[in-house]
Structure formats: structure tokens, C-alpha cells
Short mmCIF file of C-alpha atoms in Angstrom, two decimals:
data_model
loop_
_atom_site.label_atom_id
_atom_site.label_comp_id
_atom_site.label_asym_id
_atom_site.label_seq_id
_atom_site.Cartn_x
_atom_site.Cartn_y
_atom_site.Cartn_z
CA UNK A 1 0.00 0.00 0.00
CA UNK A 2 2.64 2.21 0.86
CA UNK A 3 4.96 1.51 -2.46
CA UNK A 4 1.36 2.55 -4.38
CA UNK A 5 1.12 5.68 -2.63
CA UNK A 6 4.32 7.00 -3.19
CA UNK A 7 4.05 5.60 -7.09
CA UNK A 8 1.25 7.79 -7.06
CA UNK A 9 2.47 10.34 -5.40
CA UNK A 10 5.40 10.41 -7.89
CA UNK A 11 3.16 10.57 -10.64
CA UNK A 12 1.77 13.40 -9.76
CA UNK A 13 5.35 15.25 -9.23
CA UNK A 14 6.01 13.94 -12.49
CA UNK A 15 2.72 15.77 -13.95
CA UNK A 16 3.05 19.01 -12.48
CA UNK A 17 6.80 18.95 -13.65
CA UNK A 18 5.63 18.94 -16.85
CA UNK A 19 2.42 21.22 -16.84
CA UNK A 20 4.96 23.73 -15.34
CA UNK A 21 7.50 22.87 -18.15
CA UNK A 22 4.73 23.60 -20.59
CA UNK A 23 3.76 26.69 -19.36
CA UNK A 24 7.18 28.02 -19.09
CA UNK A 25 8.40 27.36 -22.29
CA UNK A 26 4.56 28.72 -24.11
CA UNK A 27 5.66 31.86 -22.66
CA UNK A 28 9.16 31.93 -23.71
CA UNK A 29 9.95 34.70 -26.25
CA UNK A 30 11.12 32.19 -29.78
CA UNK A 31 14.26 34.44 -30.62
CA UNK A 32 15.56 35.71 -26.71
CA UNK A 33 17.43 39.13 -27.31
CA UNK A 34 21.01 38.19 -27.25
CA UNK A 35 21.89 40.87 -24.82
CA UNK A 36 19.98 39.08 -22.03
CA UNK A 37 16.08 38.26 -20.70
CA UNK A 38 16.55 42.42 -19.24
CA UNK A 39 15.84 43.60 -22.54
CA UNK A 40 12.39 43.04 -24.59
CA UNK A 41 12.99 44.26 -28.44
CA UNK A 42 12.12 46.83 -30.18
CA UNK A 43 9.81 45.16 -31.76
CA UNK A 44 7.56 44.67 -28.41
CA UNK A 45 7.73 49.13 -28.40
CA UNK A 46 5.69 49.41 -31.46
CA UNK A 47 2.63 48.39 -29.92
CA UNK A 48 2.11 51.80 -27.45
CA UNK A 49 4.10 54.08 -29.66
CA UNK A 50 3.62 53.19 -33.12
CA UNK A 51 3.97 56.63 -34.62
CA UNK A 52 7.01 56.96 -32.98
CA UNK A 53 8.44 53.28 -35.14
CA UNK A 54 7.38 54.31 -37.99
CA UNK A 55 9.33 57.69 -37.91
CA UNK A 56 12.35 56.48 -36.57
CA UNK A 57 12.53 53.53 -39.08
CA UNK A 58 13.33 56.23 -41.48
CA UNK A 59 16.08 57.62 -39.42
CA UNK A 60 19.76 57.45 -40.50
CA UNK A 61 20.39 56.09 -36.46
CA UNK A 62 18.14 53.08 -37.27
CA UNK A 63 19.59 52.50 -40.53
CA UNK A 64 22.85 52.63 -39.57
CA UNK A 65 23.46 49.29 -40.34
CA UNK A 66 21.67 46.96 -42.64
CA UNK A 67 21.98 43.31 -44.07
CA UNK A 68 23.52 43.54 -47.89
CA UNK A 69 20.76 43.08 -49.86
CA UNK A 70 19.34 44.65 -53.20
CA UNK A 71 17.49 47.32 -51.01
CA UNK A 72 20.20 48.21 -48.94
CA UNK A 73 23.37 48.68 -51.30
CA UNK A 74 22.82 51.92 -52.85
CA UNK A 75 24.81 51.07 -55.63
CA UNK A 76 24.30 49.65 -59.46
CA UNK A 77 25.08 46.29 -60.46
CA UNK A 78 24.62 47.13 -64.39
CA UNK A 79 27.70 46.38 -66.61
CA UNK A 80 28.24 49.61 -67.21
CA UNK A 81 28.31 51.41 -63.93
CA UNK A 82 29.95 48.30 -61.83
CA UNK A 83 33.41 48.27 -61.72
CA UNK A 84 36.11 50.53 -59.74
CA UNK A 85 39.62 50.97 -61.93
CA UNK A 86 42.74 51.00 -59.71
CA UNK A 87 44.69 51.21 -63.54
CA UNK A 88 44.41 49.39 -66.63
CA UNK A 89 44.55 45.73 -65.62
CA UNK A 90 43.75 45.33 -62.14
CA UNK A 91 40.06 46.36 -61.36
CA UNK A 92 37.35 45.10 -59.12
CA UNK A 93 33.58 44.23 -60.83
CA UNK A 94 30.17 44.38 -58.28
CA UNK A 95 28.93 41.46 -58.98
CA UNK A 96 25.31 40.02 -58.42
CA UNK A 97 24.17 36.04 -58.66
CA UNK A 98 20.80 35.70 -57.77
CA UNK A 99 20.14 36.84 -53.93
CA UNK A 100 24.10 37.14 -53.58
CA UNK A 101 26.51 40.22 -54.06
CA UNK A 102 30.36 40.22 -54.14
CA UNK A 103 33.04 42.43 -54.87
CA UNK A 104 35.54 40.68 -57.14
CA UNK A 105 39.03 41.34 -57.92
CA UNK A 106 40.83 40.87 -61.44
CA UNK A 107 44.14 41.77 -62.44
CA UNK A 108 44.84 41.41 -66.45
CA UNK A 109 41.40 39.86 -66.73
CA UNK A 110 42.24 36.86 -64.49
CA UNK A 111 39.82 36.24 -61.18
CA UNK A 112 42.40 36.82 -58.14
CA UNK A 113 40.27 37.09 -55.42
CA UNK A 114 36.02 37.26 -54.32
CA UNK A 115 34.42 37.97 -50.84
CA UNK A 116 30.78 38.70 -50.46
CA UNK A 117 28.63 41.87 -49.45
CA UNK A 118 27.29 41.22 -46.02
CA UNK A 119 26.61 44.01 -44.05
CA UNK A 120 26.09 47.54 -45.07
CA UNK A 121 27.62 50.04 -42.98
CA UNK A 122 25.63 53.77 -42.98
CA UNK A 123 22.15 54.48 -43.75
CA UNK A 124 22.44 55.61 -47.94
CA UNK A 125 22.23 59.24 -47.00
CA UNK A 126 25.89 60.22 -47.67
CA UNK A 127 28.05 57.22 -48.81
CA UNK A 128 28.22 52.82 -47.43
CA UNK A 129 30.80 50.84 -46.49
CA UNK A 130 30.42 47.18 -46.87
CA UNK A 131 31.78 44.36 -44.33
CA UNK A 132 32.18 40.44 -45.00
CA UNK A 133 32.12 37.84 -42.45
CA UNK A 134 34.97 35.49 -42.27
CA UNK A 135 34.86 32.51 -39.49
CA UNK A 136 34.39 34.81 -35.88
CA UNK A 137 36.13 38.52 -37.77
CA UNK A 138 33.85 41.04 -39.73
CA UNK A 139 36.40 42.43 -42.67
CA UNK A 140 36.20 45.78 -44.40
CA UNK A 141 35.67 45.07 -48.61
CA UNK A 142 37.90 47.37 -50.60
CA UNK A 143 34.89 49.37 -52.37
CA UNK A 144 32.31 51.73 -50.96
CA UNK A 145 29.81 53.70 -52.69
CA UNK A 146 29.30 57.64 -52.30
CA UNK A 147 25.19 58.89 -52.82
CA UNK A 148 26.62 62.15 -53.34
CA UNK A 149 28.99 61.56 -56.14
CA UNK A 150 26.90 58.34 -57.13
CA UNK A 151 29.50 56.23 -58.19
CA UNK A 152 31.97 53.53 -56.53
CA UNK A 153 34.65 54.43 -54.75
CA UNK A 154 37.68 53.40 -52.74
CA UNK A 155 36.55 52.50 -48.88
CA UNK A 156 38.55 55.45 -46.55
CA UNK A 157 42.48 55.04 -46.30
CA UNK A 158 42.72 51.87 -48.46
CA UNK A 159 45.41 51.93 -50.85
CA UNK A 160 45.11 53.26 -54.28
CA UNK A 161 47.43 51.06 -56.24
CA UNK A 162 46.18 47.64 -55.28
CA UNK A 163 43.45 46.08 -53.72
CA UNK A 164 43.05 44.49 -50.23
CA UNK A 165 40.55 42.56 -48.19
CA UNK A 166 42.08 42.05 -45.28
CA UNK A 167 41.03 45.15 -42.95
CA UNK A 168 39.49 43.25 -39.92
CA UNK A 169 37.37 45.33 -38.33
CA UNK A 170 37.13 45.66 -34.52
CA UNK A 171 34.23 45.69 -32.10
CA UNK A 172 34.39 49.29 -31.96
CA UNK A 173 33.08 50.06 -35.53
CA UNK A 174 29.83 47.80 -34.04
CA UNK A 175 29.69 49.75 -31.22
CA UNK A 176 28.50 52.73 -32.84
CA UNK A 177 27.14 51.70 -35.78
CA UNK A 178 25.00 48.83 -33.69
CA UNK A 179 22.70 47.95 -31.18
CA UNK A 180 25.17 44.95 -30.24
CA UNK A 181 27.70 42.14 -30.61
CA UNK A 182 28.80 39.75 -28.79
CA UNK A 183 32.59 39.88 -28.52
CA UNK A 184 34.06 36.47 -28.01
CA UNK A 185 37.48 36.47 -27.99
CA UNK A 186 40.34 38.57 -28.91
CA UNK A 187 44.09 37.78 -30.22
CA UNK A 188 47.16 39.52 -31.37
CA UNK A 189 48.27 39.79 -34.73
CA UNK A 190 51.34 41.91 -35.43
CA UNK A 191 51.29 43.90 -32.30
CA UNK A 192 47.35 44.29 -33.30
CA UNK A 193 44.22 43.25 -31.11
CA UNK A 194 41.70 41.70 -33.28
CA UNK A 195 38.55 40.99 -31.52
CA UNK A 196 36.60 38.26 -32.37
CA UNK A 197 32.63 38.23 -32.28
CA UNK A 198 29.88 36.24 -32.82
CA UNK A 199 27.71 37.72 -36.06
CA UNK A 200 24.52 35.46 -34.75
CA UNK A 201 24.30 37.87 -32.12
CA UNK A 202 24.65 41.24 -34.11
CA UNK A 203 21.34 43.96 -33.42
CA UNK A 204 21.59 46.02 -36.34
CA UNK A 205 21.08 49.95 -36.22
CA UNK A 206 20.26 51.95 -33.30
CA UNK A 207 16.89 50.21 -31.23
CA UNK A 208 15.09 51.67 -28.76
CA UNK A 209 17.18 49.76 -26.37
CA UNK A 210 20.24 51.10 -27.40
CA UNK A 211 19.38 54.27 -26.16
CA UNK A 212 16.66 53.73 -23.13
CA UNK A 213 18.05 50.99 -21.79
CA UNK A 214 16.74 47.55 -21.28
CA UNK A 215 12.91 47.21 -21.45
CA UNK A 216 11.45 44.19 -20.60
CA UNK A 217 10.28 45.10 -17.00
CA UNK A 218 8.67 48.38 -18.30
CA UNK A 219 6.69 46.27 -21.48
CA UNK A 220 5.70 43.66 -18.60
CA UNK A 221 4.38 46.50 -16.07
CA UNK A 222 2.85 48.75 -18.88
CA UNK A 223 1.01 45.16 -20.47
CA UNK A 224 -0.37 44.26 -16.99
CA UNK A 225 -1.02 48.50 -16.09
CA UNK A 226 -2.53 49.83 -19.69
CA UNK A 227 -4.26 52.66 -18.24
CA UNK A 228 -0.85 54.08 -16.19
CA UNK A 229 0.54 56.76 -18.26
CA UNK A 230 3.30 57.19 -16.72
CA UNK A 231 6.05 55.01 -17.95
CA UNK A 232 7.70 52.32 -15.01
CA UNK A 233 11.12 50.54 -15.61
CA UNK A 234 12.36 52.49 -18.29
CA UNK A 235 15.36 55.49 -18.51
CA UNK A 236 13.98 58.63 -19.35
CA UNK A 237 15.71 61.22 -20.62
CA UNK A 238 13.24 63.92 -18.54
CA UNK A 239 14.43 62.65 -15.16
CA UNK A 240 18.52 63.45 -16.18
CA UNK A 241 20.44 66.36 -16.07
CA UNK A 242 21.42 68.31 -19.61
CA UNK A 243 24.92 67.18 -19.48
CA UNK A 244 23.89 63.38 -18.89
CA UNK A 245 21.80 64.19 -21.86
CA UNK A 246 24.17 65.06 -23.94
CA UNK A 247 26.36 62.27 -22.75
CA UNK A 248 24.25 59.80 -23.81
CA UNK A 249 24.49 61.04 -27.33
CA UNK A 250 28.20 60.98 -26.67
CA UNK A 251 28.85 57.57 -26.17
CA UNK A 252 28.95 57.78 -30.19
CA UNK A 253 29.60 61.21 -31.15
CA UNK A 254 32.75 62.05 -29.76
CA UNK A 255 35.23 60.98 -31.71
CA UNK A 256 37.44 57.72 -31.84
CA UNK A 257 38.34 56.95 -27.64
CA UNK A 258 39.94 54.29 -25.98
CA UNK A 259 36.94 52.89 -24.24
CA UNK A 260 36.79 51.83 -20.52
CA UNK A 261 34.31 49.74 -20.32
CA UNK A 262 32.03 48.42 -23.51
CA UNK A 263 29.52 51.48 -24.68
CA UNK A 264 27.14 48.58 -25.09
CA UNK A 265 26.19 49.08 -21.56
CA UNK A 266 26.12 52.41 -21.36
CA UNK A 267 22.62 53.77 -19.72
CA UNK A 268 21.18 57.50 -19.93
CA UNK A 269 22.24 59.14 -16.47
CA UNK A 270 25.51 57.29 -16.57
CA UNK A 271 28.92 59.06 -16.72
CA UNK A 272 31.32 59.33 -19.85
CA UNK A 273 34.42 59.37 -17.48
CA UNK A 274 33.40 55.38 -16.27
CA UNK A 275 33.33 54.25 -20.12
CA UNK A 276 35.92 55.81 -22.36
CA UNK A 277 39.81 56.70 -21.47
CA UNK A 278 39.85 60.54 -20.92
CA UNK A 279 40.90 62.67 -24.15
CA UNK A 280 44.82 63.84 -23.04
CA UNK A 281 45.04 65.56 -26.38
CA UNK A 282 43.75 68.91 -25.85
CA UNK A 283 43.33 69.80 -29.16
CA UNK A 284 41.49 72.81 -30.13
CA UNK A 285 38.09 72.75 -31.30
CA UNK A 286 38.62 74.23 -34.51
CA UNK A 287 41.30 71.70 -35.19
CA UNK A 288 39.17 68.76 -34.65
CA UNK A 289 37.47 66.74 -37.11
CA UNK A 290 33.37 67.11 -37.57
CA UNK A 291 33.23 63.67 -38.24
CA UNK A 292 32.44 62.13 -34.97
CA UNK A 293 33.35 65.07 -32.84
CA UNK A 294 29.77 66.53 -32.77
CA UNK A 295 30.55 66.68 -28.47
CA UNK A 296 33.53 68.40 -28.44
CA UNK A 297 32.68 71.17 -30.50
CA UNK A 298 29.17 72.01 -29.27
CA UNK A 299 30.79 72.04 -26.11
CA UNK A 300 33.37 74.38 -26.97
CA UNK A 301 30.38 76.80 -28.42
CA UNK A 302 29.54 80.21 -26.73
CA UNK A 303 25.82 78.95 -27.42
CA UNK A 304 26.19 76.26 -25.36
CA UNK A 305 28.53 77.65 -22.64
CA UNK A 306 25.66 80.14 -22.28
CA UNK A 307 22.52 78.69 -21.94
CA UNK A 308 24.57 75.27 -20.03
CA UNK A 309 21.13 75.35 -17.82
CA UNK A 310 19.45 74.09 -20.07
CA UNK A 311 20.71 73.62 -23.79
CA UNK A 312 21.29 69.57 -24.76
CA UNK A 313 21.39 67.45 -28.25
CA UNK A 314 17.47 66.72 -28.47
CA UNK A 315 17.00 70.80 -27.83
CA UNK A 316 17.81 71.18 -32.01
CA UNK A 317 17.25 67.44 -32.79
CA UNK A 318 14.14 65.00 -32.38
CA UNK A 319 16.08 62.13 -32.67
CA UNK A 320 12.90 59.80 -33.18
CA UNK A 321 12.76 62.26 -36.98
CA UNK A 322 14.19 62.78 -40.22
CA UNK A 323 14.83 66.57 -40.20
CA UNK A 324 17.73 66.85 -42.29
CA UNK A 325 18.34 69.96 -44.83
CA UNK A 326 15.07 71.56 -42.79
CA UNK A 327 16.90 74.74 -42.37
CA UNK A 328 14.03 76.75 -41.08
CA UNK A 329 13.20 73.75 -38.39
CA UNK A 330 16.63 74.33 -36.71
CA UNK A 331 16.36 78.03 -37.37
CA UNK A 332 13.41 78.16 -34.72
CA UNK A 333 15.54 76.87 -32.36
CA UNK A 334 17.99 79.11 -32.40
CA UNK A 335 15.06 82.20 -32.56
CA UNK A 336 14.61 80.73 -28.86
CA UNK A 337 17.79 83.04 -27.51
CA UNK A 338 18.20 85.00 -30.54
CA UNK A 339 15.09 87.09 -30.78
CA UNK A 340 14.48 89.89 -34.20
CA UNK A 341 15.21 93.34 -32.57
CA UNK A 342 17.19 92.42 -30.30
CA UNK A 343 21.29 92.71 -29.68
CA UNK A 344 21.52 88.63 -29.67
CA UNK A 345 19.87 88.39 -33.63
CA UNK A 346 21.95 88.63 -36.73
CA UNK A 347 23.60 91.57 -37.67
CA UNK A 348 22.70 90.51 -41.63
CA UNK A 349 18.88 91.13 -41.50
CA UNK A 350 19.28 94.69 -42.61
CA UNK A 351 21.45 93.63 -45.79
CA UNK A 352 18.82 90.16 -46.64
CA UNK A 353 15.47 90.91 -45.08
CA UNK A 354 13.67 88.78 -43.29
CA UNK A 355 14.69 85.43 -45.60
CA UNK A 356 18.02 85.04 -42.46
CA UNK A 357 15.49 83.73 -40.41
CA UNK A 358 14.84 80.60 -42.35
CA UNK A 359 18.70 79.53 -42.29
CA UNK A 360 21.18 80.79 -39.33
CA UNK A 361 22.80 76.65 -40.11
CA UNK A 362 24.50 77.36 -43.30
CA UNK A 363 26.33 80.64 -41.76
CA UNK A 364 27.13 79.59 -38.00
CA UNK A 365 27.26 75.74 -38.61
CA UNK A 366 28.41 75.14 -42.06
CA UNK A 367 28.96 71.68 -43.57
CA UNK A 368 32.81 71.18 -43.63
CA UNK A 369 35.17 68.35 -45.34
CA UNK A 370 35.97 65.79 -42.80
CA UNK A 371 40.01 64.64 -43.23
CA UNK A 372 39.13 61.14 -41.58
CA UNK A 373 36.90 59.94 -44.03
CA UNK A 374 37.91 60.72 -47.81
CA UNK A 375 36.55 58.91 -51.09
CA UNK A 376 38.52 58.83 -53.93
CA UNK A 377 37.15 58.01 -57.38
CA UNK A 378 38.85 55.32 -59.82
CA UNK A 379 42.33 55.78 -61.00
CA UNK A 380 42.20 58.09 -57.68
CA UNK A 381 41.55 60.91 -60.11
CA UNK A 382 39.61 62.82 -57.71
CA UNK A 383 38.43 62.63 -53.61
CA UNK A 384 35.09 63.35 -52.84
CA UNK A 385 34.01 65.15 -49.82
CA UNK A 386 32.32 63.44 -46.93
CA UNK A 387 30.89 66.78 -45.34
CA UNK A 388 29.26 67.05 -41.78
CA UNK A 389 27.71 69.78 -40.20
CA UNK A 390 30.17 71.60 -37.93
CA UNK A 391 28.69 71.55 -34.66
CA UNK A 392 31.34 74.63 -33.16
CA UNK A 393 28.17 77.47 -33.51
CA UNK A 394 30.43 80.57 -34.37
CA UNK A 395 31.22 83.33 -36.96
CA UNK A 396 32.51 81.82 -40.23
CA UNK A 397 32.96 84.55 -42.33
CA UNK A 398 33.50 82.85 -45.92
CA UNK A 399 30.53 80.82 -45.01
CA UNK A 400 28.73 83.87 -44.47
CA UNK A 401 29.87 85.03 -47.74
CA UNK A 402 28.75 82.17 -49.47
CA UNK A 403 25.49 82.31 -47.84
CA UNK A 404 24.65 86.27 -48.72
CA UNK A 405 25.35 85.68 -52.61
CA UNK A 406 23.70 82.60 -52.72
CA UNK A 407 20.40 84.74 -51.23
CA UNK A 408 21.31 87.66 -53.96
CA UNK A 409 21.23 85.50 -56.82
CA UNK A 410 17.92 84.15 -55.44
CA UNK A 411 16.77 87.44 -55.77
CA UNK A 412 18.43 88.73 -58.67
#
């Protein structure tokens, strides 16, 4: 009698082992987030702020990076706009086979070497890079494309006589240019650290998550709580200070920094000091580059060092928008200090009329060359410009120049 009890007894265990197995793994999420159960997806955001998605899908943040497919690459695969000429007999052909692209490399009409487009690298607005995947090491192909100048071009600082596929490309470029990757390993290679990653665990573009912070408490509470409005379990950017603010932003915008700990974890109200090495090279802010430097030299701006109460990144940008080449948008921002009539507005409203108000950018933040990243055109015949917004707000008189005869011949 007893041996039938506890046979029954098991089976029961047994059961409700199972039944709890069953519900467990019903609720289980099919593809877990491969930064951990803390975060919920961005897909699980667009549910309470759908208009938000849909804007921000259109972003250059979100489309940052992008798989390589016919979408994505900006640039022809027609005969007769696919090749890049180093010189007479060594070229390399874009190349498409069905669902497949590759950049191919021949040298007196012989094949010498192929790798495939896997990831794009910038969101089409300016110019993409393109990266292959190799065993656990993302690589750099030797071609990019420009929008601007819409043709091929040589990737930045690869050489000009021959071509190479070999640039492996560290966990740094993902940092920015991602949500995440999981770094694996790393080894030495010529005095070199190449870090090895794992590209099943890539989160392409900037997510939600990237920049609030993990979410998957605050989509449980707010599922559970529909009718509180105020959000639980989630960073907000109203509860930090302007400099943590513009921090945040900073993790990526300023500049290439030895980095402390990984920017992957970086959270809104967190400190810049506890993630990147500090910046021992005092350069001067009209020395540095405006290609990833957008921190430095809005900090170094007599707008910012006088309204440091309150001014941050999200005061001229709505980073959930595509507002690009909306000079009047911006404008209206700076009309906030700089009032008509009053000592603060610009000086050139008696020469141009009322027309200034609708672009102080092009004057006091003009789009400069940027010497880290230069394109140069087949046969290296000519470099195209990769230019970015100067975010030092000053007095640029040639600018200013430039800005006053463009209006004339408006009105001419």
C-alpha cells in the first residue's frame, strides 16, 4: 500500500513537472534578445508608440546598419556602372548572382580574389561601407559607394594602387554603428588586437534599447497597467540632467576613444568618465574633425557655454525624426535666444530681409570636409568630400559670404 502511494504520489510530481515545463516554455519569447532576458525588443515598443516606429525607421540612427541586400546597397550592379579601376589591368567588378553580391578582384582579366557583401555600414544618406564575415572577424571590402557623387569608390584610407581585403574590423566600428555584438574572444596579430565576435548575435542599427536601456520590466508592467501613463522601468531622458543628456548622445559622437568599459552598456544618467579613457590631447576645437566630434565642439560653443542650464542634443534634434536639410526647423531653435530686434539676432537682417530667419545653419554651422573619411574616385583621379555639419556654432565669415550671394542671386 505504501509503495502505491508514493508511485502515485510520484506521478503526480512527475505531472506538475511537466504542466509547469509547458507553461514556461509557451511563454518563452522564440528568438531571446542576445543581450539578455533584461531587454524586450524593439519590436515589443511598437505596440504603445507606433507613430514613434514608424518615424524612426526612417532615421539614418536606425539604418545605420543593414543586411547587404538589393534594397540596402545603394549602388548599381549594371555592366556599365559596376566596376572601380585601380589602372588598366587590375580592377574590381560588383557582382550580383541571384540573392548574392560580391566584390571581385581581377588583375589582367584573371579572377584573383572574391568575398561577399554582407553588411552595409551607414544608412544611404551620404556614402556605405560594406563588411564580410569570415569565421568569428567582420572584414572591411575594398569598395564603398558615395550617394553624393553616385559612383563607386575606394573604402577610406585603403590603398590606391592595389586592392586588399584584409582590414578586420574591430568591435568598436559595431559599437556605434549597432545595437550589439557579442565579442568572443580577442588575439594579437602583429602587435594588433583583433577581436573576435559572434555575427549570430549582431542587433543592427540603433533600437530603442540602445538608447533607453533595457525594457522588458517596463513592457511587462505597462502590459499588466494599460491605463498608467506614466512610464515604469524604463530610462527617461526627462528625469537626467542636460549634461547626462548630452552624454548619452556621446557615447557615439565624440570621436574615436579608448573605451573603458564596452559602450554597449552604457545607460542614460551614466557618466562618460566610467566608459571611455579621458581625451589627453587637448586639441582645439577648430582643429578637430566634424566627423564624430559633434561633443567636443558644441561644447566648446559660446551657445552652449551660455545657456549650459538648459541647452542639450534633443534641444535642435528630435532624434525619433528625419529633419535633415530643414533649415528653417533648426532656425526656430535658435530664434529661442536669438530674438528679431534684439542685440543677440543677426547683424545681416538689414542687408537680406527677413529670408536670415529661415537659415542661421549654413552661416554659423556650415557643412565642412571631414580629413578622416575621404573617397577617392577610380584611377584616384579625384576625392570626394564626406561633409558634416560643424557643430562649433560661431562666426565663419567665408561661409557667411557664401550664404549672402547665394540669397542675392535668389533674388536677382
Amino acid at each position: 500500500m505504501i509503495k502505491q502511494k508514493w508511485i502515485w504520489v510520484m506521478g503526480i510530481l512527475a505531472a506538475t513537472v511537466t504542466l509547469f515545463q509547458f507553461c514556461v516554455q509557451s511563454k518563452t519569447p522564440l528568438a531571446q534578445d542576445p543581450r539578455g532576458i533584461a531587454y524586450a525588443g524593439a519590436e515589443s515598443c511598437k505596440s504603445c508608440h507606433a507613430a514613434i516606429a514608424s518615424t524612426y525607421a526612417q532615421t539614418a540612427h536606425h539604418n545605420t546598419t543593414s543586411l547587404a541586400n538589393a534594397v540596402n546597397i545603394k549602388g548599381s550592379f549594371d555592366a556599365d556602372s559596376n566596376q572601380f579601376l585601380y589602372n588598366k589591368d587590375l580592377k574590381v567588378l560588383m557582382e550580383q548572382e541571384q540573392n548574392k553580391f560580391f566584390q571581385t578582384a581581377y588583375e589582367n582579366g584573371m579572377q584573383k580574389a572574391r568575398f561577399p557583401f554582407d553588411l552595409v555600414i551607414g544608412s544611404g544618406r551620404k556614402a556605405q561601407s560594406f563588411l564580410y564575415w569570415q569565421g568569428t572577424n567582420a572584414y572591411q571590402l575594398p569598395i564603398s559607394y558615395s550617394v553624393v557623387g553616385n559612383c563607386w569608390v575606394n573604402s577610406p584610407n585603403y590603398p590606391t594602387d592595389h586592392v586588399r581585403f584584409d582590414r578586420v574590423i574591430p568591435i568598436g566600428c559595431f559599437e556605434c554603428h549597432s545595437s550589439f555584438i557579442e565579442r568572443t574572444g580577442m588575439r594579437n596579430e602583429n602587435g594588433y588586437r583583433i577581436d573576435e565576435m559572434n555575427k549570430q548575435t549582431v542587433i543592427l542599427g540603433i533600437d530603442c534599447e540602445r538608447c533607453h536601456g533595457p525594457a522588458a520590466a517596463h513592457v511587462a508592467y505597462q502590459k499588466e497597467n494599460p491605463t498608467d501613463k506614466k512610464a515604469k522601468y524604463i530610462h527617461s531622458f526627462a528625469t537626467i540632467s542636460n549634461v547626462q543628456q548630452i552624454e548619452s548622445c556621446a557615447t557615439c559622437h565624440s570621436g574615436l576613444r579608448e573605451p573603458i568599459r564596452s559602450p554597449f552598456l552604457f545607460r542614460p544618467g551614466h557618466a562618460l568618465k566610467d566608459f571611455y579613457q579621458p581625451d589627453t590631447t587637448q586639441q582645439v576645437a577648430e582643429k578637430l574633425d566634424v566627423h564624430g566630434n559633434q561633443y567636443q565642439l558644441l561644447l566648446a560653443s559660446k551657445c552652449f557655454k551660455g545657456s549650459m542650464e538648459t541647452i542639450t542634443c534633443s534641444s535642435c534634434h528630435n532624434p525619433h525624426q528625419t529633419e535633415r536639410k530643414n533649415m528653417q526647423l533648426f532656425s526656430t531653435k535658435c530664434m529661442n535666444c536669438h530674438q528679431p530686434n534684439t542685440p543677440q539676432f543677426c547683424s545681416f537682417e538689414q542687408k537680406v530681409g527677413p529670408t536670415i530667419v529661415n537659415n542661421c545653419i549654413d552661416c554659423h554651422m556650415p557643412a565642412k570636409p571631414s580629413e578622416l573619411i575621404k573617397l577617392g574616385t577610380q584611377h584616384n583621379s579625384k576625392q570626394i568630400a564626406n561633409l558634416v555639419r560643424s557643430h562649433l556654432i560661431a562666426k565663419y565669415p567665408e561661409a557667411s559670404q557664401q550664404f549672402l550671394q547665394s540669397i542675392k542671386r535668389q533674388q536677382q
